[in-house]
Amino acid sequence: MRAFEYVAAKDSRHAVALLAEYGPSAKVLAGGTDLLVEFKAAPRVPQMVIDISRAEDLKNIALTAQGLSIGAAVTHTEIMRSPLIREMCPALVDAAHTIGAVQTRNLGTLGGNLVTCVPSMDSGPTLIALDALVAIAGPAGYQDMPLDGFFVGPRKSILKPDELLVAIVIPKKNLGKPAAFVKFGLRKGQALALVNVAASLRVDSDKHVFRGTRIALGAVAPTVIRAQQAEAYLEGRAVTPEAMAEAGRIAAGEAKPISDFRASAAYRRDLIAVLTRRALEGAYALGKSKRDRET
Amino acid sequence: MARKTDIGEREQRVTQKTLHSVDETLRLPAVTPPVTYPIETLVPQVRQQTPAVGQRATRSDGRMHGLGQTRYIDDLAFPGMLYAKIKRAGIASARIKRIDTREAEAMPGVMAVLTGREIPVNSFGPSLKDQPVLADDRVFHAGDGVAAVAAVTEQIALEALDKIKVEYEPLPAVFDPLEALKDDAHKVHAPNSNVYATKIIKKGDIDKGFAASDRIFEGRFRTQMVEHVPLEPHATIAVWDPNGRVTIYSTLGRITLGRADVARTLKMPINRIRIIATIVGGNFGGKNEITQEPVLALLSKKTGRPVKGTFTRTEEFIATTTRHPIIMDYKTGVSKAGKILARKVRLVLDGGAYCSWSETTLGKACILAAGPYNIDNLLAEAFVVYTNKTMTGAMRGFGAPQVCFAYESHMDDIACALNIDPLDIRLLNAFEEGSSSPTGQVLQSVVVKDSLLQAAQRFGWKEARS
Amino acid sequence: MANVTLNVNGKLRTASVPPETTLLKLLRDHYNLTGAKLGCDVGDCGACTVIVDGMPVNACLMLASQADGREVLTIEGLATSDQLHPLQKAFEDHASLQCGFCGPGIILSAKALLDETPNPTVPEIRDALSGNLCRCTGYTKMIEAIQAAARVLREEPAERDA
């Protein structure tokens, strides 16, 4: 690898101060599973690498007044093992499990996955489907924003060079909201998603209709997108397998998949329809078993 | 005591006599005396149990592998060793107008730079010597090496590559083998035709065979380029000794061929070249010929220090041999019952930028193109063509896997169209003891049908079909 | 230069290396622990797998600086002077390796699995090995060997691994 300087940030405040000092000539390193790969292929590397992988306040998983807060430097393995996340957002655990392989999950972080911002990111859809927020630290201090606006385009997040993603928050109201994540890759491990889908929903217990459905699609547009027409279609509609299948078909029409060496656009559209249906079914089943347990 | 002296004397006399008689026999006769071999040859006893066959044995390398103690080439290091990297063309077809290495040479830590014009004989290959060690005047595929650097660290070597400036004049290129087959196609190695090897097998009379057929089926099948992806990338270390002999440690599979290629390209007597190959981390045919050995030998000579070069995973894909993609056109005439009466095959092999092992691949693909089936009337024509892509060479099967995909898919298509069980159509046509191959070889120990039937039984073929 | 101190196979070791040095380079070039291999350098093949603080990671994707203060176990640290680790023994008995290049990485991934899951199912073994590519064997014998080693480890007393 080409030469660069290195400093380990003690915490997010330290990291922000370092970013302010070095500006665009610095890059933040967490797990390195994307960044170091990028460095090895790049004609140039940043002058300074700021390592946040062991920054104290970026490794917490905790319930706060806002909801469930996950530090940006929490690894995918830590997500899979967290009792809090397993209980409150099992879909996030499923999503983490589809990322790379054991070795990549032990190093790769949730924040890194979001900041690298590839359209096929596996952590994005579930978080979008749960209306997640992100906490960003900058020279002016901390601010929150919806994750929805965090993704600008392929490999481009909204972060400015002197800003740091600090935490991801799942709002209190969505903790325990039934959700499911489905990914389709050419292999079961070490594979990019051809399409990935997350869905979350509630069921009106009286009328047995869909309420507050969220469907997030990945790998089929420049960023993770919501299938809002499919969501609108389901709102207030009776919960039936046919409705879920139709929602899948509508969602497929909302996406702009590309044809590349991995798959054709047509095949991806097929996948969207099927995976959306499966994600809805999965979320519904999770909710049903919860309701059954509660009654 | 006396006896010992006696033996000593006799020994002395016998030795003298032998030495003298050797002098006599060393005067070679004008006509070599006839040599008689035993007339009886050993006929191998097939399918007989021997004490060794069927016994469990432990692999001799298992322990060292498990301990992580096996030393592969990249695990070796020598005092004062330098690291070499090769600059890749990145353009499929071009003339090199200028290479400026001055900035790279001036970098601290860079010990030597090498370009194609410094190679004494800049061509090699297992048969056609059409592959350059480093591109000199022309680039034939994007993975061609155009310059090499030896530096004190790999990092410096890579940075030095960036500083080497190459001016290319892009030339036309051809990438599709069917395009390359045409008369007006760009000639990759002009003025030679793009078709650099041909094989034709003729048996019986296909016109008569097709005329007698109840149905005729045609199909085109294509396979893709495949890279071996051995887990261990190509690695080589070159070291010279004070007597002007070079030792090359390499992941090379065919070291005798390697010596010949290094001797040729470096214009050195072969007895001054030693190649040491050790446990290799996967070969599969991709390490059957030299890649960077002459480059490292020359860099080592220039610098007076051992030089190691390891390929990156990217170089494994663009600068090492791959499996030939083949476009296979099949035309088969069958009876109503599915018996093959005639078959016409045309194979077009994508031969990449250089010949490498294409002739062997062509040969095997052509001979095996008919499949393990009794076909009395056969015409198999096979061609390998140059394209401006990564060179295609040896990979396990040498053409067999590609044609197998074609003739078995074709067979399935025929069975489906005739509404015959795919297993039955094969049993009807398959080789038997004494069947003759397309090239007339009489086959022994033929167990095709036995295997098929046993497999069918184990898989529950009949049950699944019903 | 980055000064790092880490525990490698039970021994405290230091190094002064350029900051961009990966853990893989540190182990192979500076400590001559060549068991971890360079197969792709981008974390796809797993040949560089080592165990850091109990977790298998791609050493090619970890900077030496990031390993500072941590415990690293490489393949060279598995066997003792008089005994092979049950995984190494099982791999030998089952002829699980052919060219052997993927071996150290696979064995360490398997060790990390068995440390956590003493009685893994075949899907769990496959999942644990999903980051280790093998081009020679087809993995079948490795899975058998891991199951055999798991049996041995379950039967023997805990002191065995000390």
PDB file of N, CA and C in Angstrom, chain A residues 212-278:
ATOM      1  N   GLY A 212     -48.743   1.264   8.292  1.00  0.00           N
ATOM      2  CA  GLY A 212     -47.369   1.746   8.452  1.00  0.00           C
ATOM      3  C   GLY A 212     -46.316   0.850   7.838  1.00  0.00           C
ATOM      4  N   THR A 213     -46.650   0.288   6.660  1.00  0.00           N
ATOM      5  CA  THR A 213     -45.663  -0.583   6.010  1.00  0.00           C
ATOM      6  C   THR A 213     -44.522   0.256   5.448  1.00  0.00           C
ATOM      7  N   ARG A 214     -43.328  -0.264   5.607  1.00  0.00           N
ATOM      8  CA  ARG A 214     -42.172   0.339   4.954  1.00  0.00           C
ATOM      9  C   ARG A 214     -41.479  -0.744   4.139  1.00  0.00           C
ATOM     10  N   ILE A 215     -41.183  -0.405   2.888  1.00  0.00           N
ATOM     11  CA  ILE A 215     -40.437  -1.357   2.033  1.00  0.00           C
ATOM     12  C   ILE A 215     -39.207  -0.625   1.506  1.00  0.00           C
ATOM     13  N   ALA A 216     -38.037  -1.158   1.792  1.00  0.00           N
ATOM     14  CA  ALA A 216     -36.801  -0.533   1.317  1.00  0.00           C
ATOM     15  C   ALA A 216     -36.096  -1.489   0.367  1.00  0.00           C
ATOM     16  N   LEU A 217     -35.677  -0.965  -0.785  1.00  0.00           N
ATOM     17  CA  LEU A 217     -35.024  -1.789  -1.806  1.00  0.00           C
ATOM     18  C   LEU A 217     -33.565  -1.367  -1.946  1.00  0.00           C
ATOM     19  N   GLY A 218     -32.684  -2.339  -2.068  1.00  0.00           N
ATOM     20  CA  GLY A 218     -31.274  -2.043  -2.245  1.00  0.00           C
ATOM     21  C   GLY A 218     -30.745  -2.665  -3.520  1.00  0.00           C
ATOM     22  N   ALA A 219     -29.714  -2.060  -4.065  1.00  0.00           N
ATOM     23  CA  ALA A 219     -28.996  -2.569  -5.244  1.00  0.00           C
ATOM     24  C   ALA A 219     -29.754  -2.358  -6.548  1.00  0.00           C
ATOM     25  N   VAL A 220     -30.860  -1.614  -6.486  1.00  0.00           N
ATOM     26  CA  VAL A 220     -31.661  -1.440  -7.703  1.00  0.00           C
ATOM     27  C   VAL A 220     -31.887   0.013  -8.058  1.00  0.00           C
ATOM     28  N   ALA A 221     -31.088   0.881  -7.479  1.00  0.00           N
ATOM     29  CA  ALA A 221     -31.158   2.317  -7.737  1.00  0.00           C
ATOM     30  C   ALA A 221     -29.825   2.889  -7.260  1.00  0.00           C
ATOM     31  N   PRO A 222     -29.540   4.162  -7.561  1.00  0.00           N
ATOM     32  CA  PRO A 222     -28.259   4.712  -7.106  1.00  0.00           C
ATOM     33  C   PRO A 222     -28.063   4.636  -5.591  1.00  0.00           C
ATOM     34  N   THR A 223     -29.140   4.690  -4.828  1.00  0.00           N
ATOM     35  CA  THR A 223     -29.031   4.472  -3.384  1.00  0.00           C
ATOM     36  C   THR A 223     -30.157   3.531  -2.954  1.00  0.00           C
ATOM     37  N   VAL A 224     -30.175   3.203  -1.683  1.00  0.00           N
ATOM     38  CA  VAL A 224     -31.307   2.452  -1.136  1.00  0.00           C
ATOM     39  C   VAL A 224     -32.548   3.337  -1.282  1.00  0.00           C
ATOM     40  N   ILE A 225     -33.633   2.782  -1.748  1.00  0.00           N
ATOM     41  CA  ILE A 225     -34.846   3.581  -1.937  1.00  0.00           C
ATOM     42  C   ILE A 225     -36.035   2.939  -1.238  1.00  0.00           C
ATOM     43  N   ARG A 226     -37.055   3.755  -0.978  1.00  0.00           N
ATOM     44  CA  ARG A 226     -38.294   3.226  -0.442  1.00  0.00           C
ATOM     45  C   ARG A 226     -39.248   2.960  -1.602  1.00  0.00           C
ATOM     46  N   ALA A 227     -39.957   1.846  -1.530  1.00  0.00           N
ATOM     47  CA  ALA A 227     -40.968   1.547  -2.557  1.00  0.00           C
ATOM     48  C   ALA A 227     -42.280   2.158  -2.083  1.00  0.00           C
ATOM     49  N   GLN A 228     -42.407   3.486  -2.281  1.00  0.00           N
ATOM     50  CA  GLN A 228     -43.516   4.195  -1.649  1.00  0.00           C
ATOM     51  C   GLN A 228     -44.865   3.859  -2.257  1.00  0.00           C
ATOM     52  N   GLN A 229     -44.876   3.566  -3.553  1.00  0.00           N
ATOM     53  CA  GLN A 229     -46.158   3.193  -4.155  1.00  0.00           C
ATOM     54  C   GLN A 229     -46.645   1.864  -3.586  1.00  0.00           C
ATOM     55  N   ALA A 230     -45.723   0.926  -3.421  1.00  0.00           N
ATOM     56  CA  ALA A 230     -46.109  -0.364  -2.845  1.00  0.00           C
ATOM     57  C   ALA A 230     -46.586  -0.174  -1.412  1.00  0.00           C
ATOM     58  N   GLU A 231     -45.903   0.720  -0.689  1.00  0.00           N
ATOM     59  CA  GLU A 231     -46.312   0.993   0.694  1.00  0.00           C
ATOM     60  C   GLU A 231     -47.733   1.557   0.721  1.00  0.00           C
ATOM     61  N   ALA A 232     -48.007   2.515  -0.165  1.00  0.00           N
ATOM     62  CA  ALA A 232     -49.329   3.150  -0.213  1.00  0.00           C
ATOM     63  C   ALA A 232     -50.396   2.118  -0.576  1.00  0.00           C
ATOM     64  N   TYR A 233     -50.038   1.235  -1.495  1.00  0.00           N
ATOM     65  CA  TYR A 233     -50.980   0.190  -1.912  1.00  0.00           C
ATOM     66  C   TYR A 233     -51.430  -0.652  -0.723  1.00  0.00           C
ATOM     67  N   LEU A 234     -50.507  -0.941   0.186  1.00  0.00           N
ATOM     68  CA  LEU A 234     -50.825  -1.842   1.287  1.00  0.00           C
ATOM     69  C   LEU A 234     -51.560  -1.154   2.427  1.00  0.00           C
ATOM     70  N   GLU A 235     -51.389   0.169   2.517  1.00  0.00           N
ATOM     71  CA  GLU A 235     -51.946   0.878   3.665  1.00  0.00           C
ATOM     72  C   GLU A 235     -53.467   0.681   3.732  1.00  0.00           C
ATOM     73  N   GLY A 236     -53.901   0.131   4.847  1.00  0.00           N
ATOM     74  CA  GLY A 236     -55.336  -0.089   5.043  1.00  0.00           C
ATOM     75  C   GLY A 236     -55.886  -1.299   4.291  1.00  0.00           C
ATOM     76  N   ARG A 237     -55.052  -2.004   3.558  1.00  0.00           N
ATOM     77  CA  ARG A 237     -55.543  -3.158   2.774  1.00  0.00           C
ATOM     78  C   ARG A 237     -55.510  -4.422   3.631  1.00  0.00           C
ATOM     79  N   ALA A 238     -56.426  -5.310   3.344  1.00  0.00           N
ATOM     80  CA  ALA A 238     -56.464  -6.569   4.089  1.00  0.00           C
ATOM     81  C   ALA A 238     -55.181  -7.366   3.886  1.00  0.00           C
ATOM     82  N   VAL A 239     -54.746  -7.968   4.970  1.00  0.00           N
ATOM     83  CA  VAL A 239     -53.506  -8.744   4.909  1.00  0.00           C
ATOM     84  C   VAL A 239     -53.790 -10.094   4.268  1.00  0.00           C
ATOM     85  N   THR A 240     -53.351 -10.252   3.017  1.00  0.00           N
ATOM     86  CA  THR A 240     -53.496 -11.527   2.323  1.00  0.00           C
ATOM     87  C   THR A 240     -52.222 -11.808   1.533  1.00  0.00           C
ATOM     88  N   PRO A 241     -51.971 -13.070   1.216  1.00  0.00           N
ATOM     89  CA  PRO A 241     -50.802 -13.374   0.383  1.00  0.00           C
ATOM     90  C   PRO A 241     -50.852 -12.657  -0.970  1.00  0.00           C
ATOM     91  N   GLU A 242     -52.041 -12.518  -1.514  1.00  0.00           N
ATOM     92  CA  GLU A 242     -52.183 -11.851  -2.813  1.00  0.00           C
ATOM     93  C   GLU A 242     -51.762 -10.394  -2.727  1.00  0.00           C
ATOM     94  N   ALA A 243     -52.145  -9.747  -1.619  1.00  0.00           N
ATOM     95  CA  ALA A 243     -51.775  -8.336  -1.456  1.00  0.00           C
ATOM     96  C   ALA A 243     -50.263  -8.192  -1.390  1.00  0.00           C
ATOM     97  N   MET A 244     -49.636  -9.123  -0.673  1.00  0.00           N
ATOM     98  CA  MET A 244     -48.177  -9.053  -0.559  1.00  0.00           C
ATOM     99  C   MET A 244     -47.525  -9.271  -1.925  1.00  0.00           C
ATOM    100  N   ALA A 245     -48.071 -10.210  -2.683  1.00  0.00           N
ATOM    101  CA  ALA A 245     -47.495 -10.471  -4.008  1.00  0.00           C
ATOM    102  C   ALA A 245     -47.659  -9.257  -4.909  1.00  0.00           C
ATOM    103  N   GLU A 246     -48.829  -8.633  -4.831  1.00  0.00           N
ATOM    104  CA  GLU A 246     -49.078  -7.447  -5.662  1.00  0.00           C
ATOM    105  C   GLU A 246     -48.146  -6.314  -5.253  1.00  0.00           C
ATOM    106  N   ALA A 247     -47.963  -6.156  -3.940  1.00  0.00           N
ATOM    107  CA  ALA A 247     -47.031  -5.121  -3.472  1.00  0.00           C
ATOM    108  C   ALA A 247     -45.646  -5.371  -4.064  1.00  0.00           C
ATOM    109  N   GLY A 248     -45.257  -6.627  -4.148  1.00  0.00           N
ATOM    110  CA  GLY A 248     -43.966  -6.973  -4.740  1.00  0.00           C
ATOM    111  C   GLY A 248     -43.884  -6.519  -6.183  1.00  0.00           C
ATOM    112  N   ARG A 249     -44.963  -6.763  -6.915  1.00  0.00           N
ATOM    113  CA  ARG A 249     -44.965  -6.386  -8.331  1.00  0.00           C
ATOM    114  C   ARG A 249     -44.885  -4.867  -8.481  1.00  0.00           C
ATOM    115  N   ILE A 250     -45.621  -4.144  -7.611  1.00  0.00           N
ATOM    116  CA  ILE A 250     -45.571  -2.682  -7.680  1.00  0.00           C
ATOM    117  C   ILE A 250     -44.167  -2.188  -7.358  1.00  0.00           C
ATOM    118  N   ALA A 251     -43.582  -2.775  -6.328  1.00  0.00           N
ATOM    119  CA  ALA A 251     -42.230  -2.364  -5.936  1.00  0.00           C
ATOM    120  C   ALA A 251     -41.251  -2.566  -7.092  1.00  0.00           C
ATOM    121  N   ALA A 252     -41.398  -3.671  -7.822  1.00  0.00           N
ATOM    122  CA  ALA A 252     -40.491  -3.947  -8.947  1.00  0.00           C
ATOM    123  C   ALA A 252     -40.567  -2.832  -9.986  1.00  0.00           C
ATOM    124  N   GLY A 253     -41.754  -2.252 -10.134  1.00  0.00           N
ATOM    125  CA  GLY A 253     -41.904  -1.176 -11.104  1.00  0.00           C
ATOM    126  C   GLY A 253     -41.306   0.134 -10.636  1.00  0.00           C
ATOM    127  N   GLU A 254     -41.107   0.276  -9.329  1.00  0.00           N
ATOM    128  CA  GLU A 254     -40.589   1.531  -8.794  1.00  0.00           C
ATOM    129  C   GLU A 254     -39.081   1.612  -8.883  1.00  0.00           C
ATOM    130  N   ALA A 255     -38.442   0.479  -9.135  1.00  0.00           N
ATOM    131  CA  ALA A 255     -36.980   0.460  -9.088  1.00  0.00           C
ATOM    132  C   ALA A 255     -36.387   0.674 -10.471  1.00  0.00           C
ATOM    133  N   LYS A 256     -35.097   1.021 -10.506  1.00  0.00           N
ATOM    134  CA  LYS A 256     -34.379   1.200 -11.780  1.00  0.00           C
ATOM    135  C   LYS A 256     -33.156   0.303 -11.780  1.00  0.00           C
ATOM    136  N   PRO A 257     -33.366  -1.003 -11.834  1.00  0.00           N
ATOM    137  CA  PRO A 257     -32.180  -1.873 -11.788  1.00  0.00           C
ATOM    138  C   PRO A 257     -31.388  -1.791 -13.083  1.00  0.00           C
ATOM    139  N   ILE A 258     -30.104  -2.100 -12.977  1.00  0.00           N
ATOM    140  CA  ILE A 258     -29.244  -2.101 -14.161  1.00  0.00           C
ATOM    141  C   ILE A 258     -28.961  -3.526 -14.594  1.00  0.00           C
ATOM    142  N   SER A 259     -28.514  -3.660 -15.840  1.00  0.00           N
ATOM    143  CA  SER A 259     -27.993  -4.945 -16.309  1.00  0.00           C
ATOM    144  C   SER A 259     -26.481  -4.879 -16.195  1.00  0.00           C
ATOM    145  N   ASP A 260     -25.887  -5.863 -15.556  1.00  0.00           N
ATOM    146  CA  ASP A 260     -24.421  -5.925 -15.538  1.00  0.00           C
ATOM    147  C   ASP A 260     -24.005  -7.384 -15.632  1.00  0.00           C
ATOM    148  N   PHE A 261     -22.720  -7.648 -15.436  1.00  0.00           N
ATOM    149  CA  PHE A 261     -22.256  -9.030 -15.636  1.00  0.00           C
ATOM    150  C   PHE A 261     -22.847  -9.981 -14.608  1.00  0.00           C
ATOM    151  N   ARG A 262     -23.409  -9.441 -13.525  1.00  0.00           N
ATOM    152  CA  ARG A 262     -23.988 -10.346 -12.521  1.00  0.00           C
ATOM    153  C   ARG A 262     -25.409 -10.750 -12.887  1.00  0.00           C
ATOM    154  N   ALA A 263     -26.182  -9.836 -13.417  1.00  0.00           N
ATOM    155  CA  ALA A 263     -27.581 -10.153 -13.724  1.00  0.00           C
ATOM    156  C   ALA A 263     -28.158  -9.098 -14.651  1.00  0.00           C
ATOM    157  N   SER A 264     -29.242  -9.454 -15.324  1.00  0.00           N
ATOM    158  CA  SER A 264     -29.921  -8.501 -16.191  1.00  0.00           C
ATOM    159  C   SER A 264     -30.915  -7.697 -15.365  1.00  0.00           C
ATOM    160  N   ALA A 265     -31.310  -6.565 -15.920  1.00  0.00           N
ATOM    161  CA  ALA A 265     -32.312  -5.727 -15.248  1.00  0.00           C
ATOM    162  C   ALA A 265     -33.614  -6.500 -15.073  1.00  0.00           C
ATOM    163  N   ALA A 266     -33.977  -7.278 -16.096  1.00  0.00           N
ATOM    164  CA  ALA A 266     -35.228  -8.037 -16.036  1.00  0.00           C
ATOM    165  C   ALA A 266     -35.199  -9.034 -14.887  1.00  0.00           C
ATOM    166  N   TYR A 267     -34.062  -9.714 -14.747  1.00  0.00           N
ATOM    167  CA  TYR A 267     -33.931 -10.696 -13.664  1.00  0.00           C
ATOM    168  C   TYR A 267     -34.016 -10.001 -12.322  1.00  0.00           C
ATOM    169  N   ARG A 268     -33.396  -8.812 -12.234  1.00  0.00           N
ATOM    170  CA  ARG A 268     -33.450  -8.065 -10.974  1.00  0.00           C
ATOM    171  C   ARG A 268     -34.877  -7.639 -10.656  1.00  0.00           C
ATOM    172  N   ARG A 269     -35.619  -7.251 -11.680  1.00  0.00           N
ATOM    173  CA  ARG A 269     -37.016  -6.860 -11.420  1.00  0.00           C
ATOM    174  C   ARG A 269     -37.806  -8.049 -10.899  1.00  0.00           C
ATOM    175  N   ASP A 270     -37.559  -9.213 -11.487  1.00  0.00           N
ATOM    176  CA  ASP A 270     -38.193 -10.439 -10.972  1.00  0.00           C
ATOM    177  C   ASP A 270     -37.851 -10.630  -9.499  1.00  0.00           C
ATOM    178  N   LEU A 271     -36.555 -10.459  -9.204  1.00  0.00           N
ATOM    179  CA  LEU A 271     -36.095 -10.657  -7.832  1.00  0.00           C
ATOM    180  C   LEU A 271     -36.776  -9.690  -6.873  1.00  0.00           C
ATOM    181  N   ILE A 272     -36.941  -8.433  -7.302  1.00  0.00           N
ATOM    182  CA  ILE A 272     -37.570  -7.443  -6.420  1.00  0.00           C
ATOM    183  C   ILE A 272     -38.968  -7.909  -6.033  1.00  0.00           C
ATOM    184  N   ALA A 273     -39.699  -8.362  -7.022  1.00  0.00           N
ATOM    185  CA  ALA A 273     -41.073  -8.788  -6.742  1.00  0.00           C
ATOM    186  C   ALA A 273     -41.087  -9.937  -5.735  1.00  0.00           C
ATOM    187  N   VAL A 274     -40.232 -10.919  -5.959  1.00  0.00           N
ATOM    188  CA  VAL A 274     -40.224 -12.093  -5.083  1.00  0.00           C
ATOM    189  C   VAL A 274     -39.694 -11.742  -3.690  1.00  0.00           C
ATOM    190  N   LEU A 275     -38.593 -11.005  -3.641  1.00  0.00           N
ATOM    191  CA  LEU A 275     -37.987 -10.713  -2.344  1.00  0.00           C
ATOM    192  C   LEU A 275     -38.860  -9.783  -1.515  1.00  0.00           C
ATOM    193  N   THR A 276     -39.548  -8.850  -2.183  1.00  0.00           N
ATOM    194  CA  THR A 276     -40.462  -7.967  -1.447  1.00  0.00           C
ATOM    195  C   THR A 276     -41.561  -8.790  -0.799  1.00  0.00           C
ATOM    196  N   ARG A 277     -42.122  -9.689  -1.579  1.00  0.00           N
ATOM    197  CA  ARG A 277     -43.164 -10.548  -1.024  1.00  0.00           C
ATOM    198  C   ARG A 277     -42.625 -11.331   0.163  1.00  0.00           C
ATOM    199  N   ARG A 278     -41.404 -11.886   0.013  1.00  0.00           N
ATOM    200  CA  ARG A 278     -40.843 -12.683   1.102  1.00  0.00           C
ATOM    201  C   ARG A 278     -40.561 -11.839   2.336  1.00  0.00           C
TER     202      ARG A 278
END
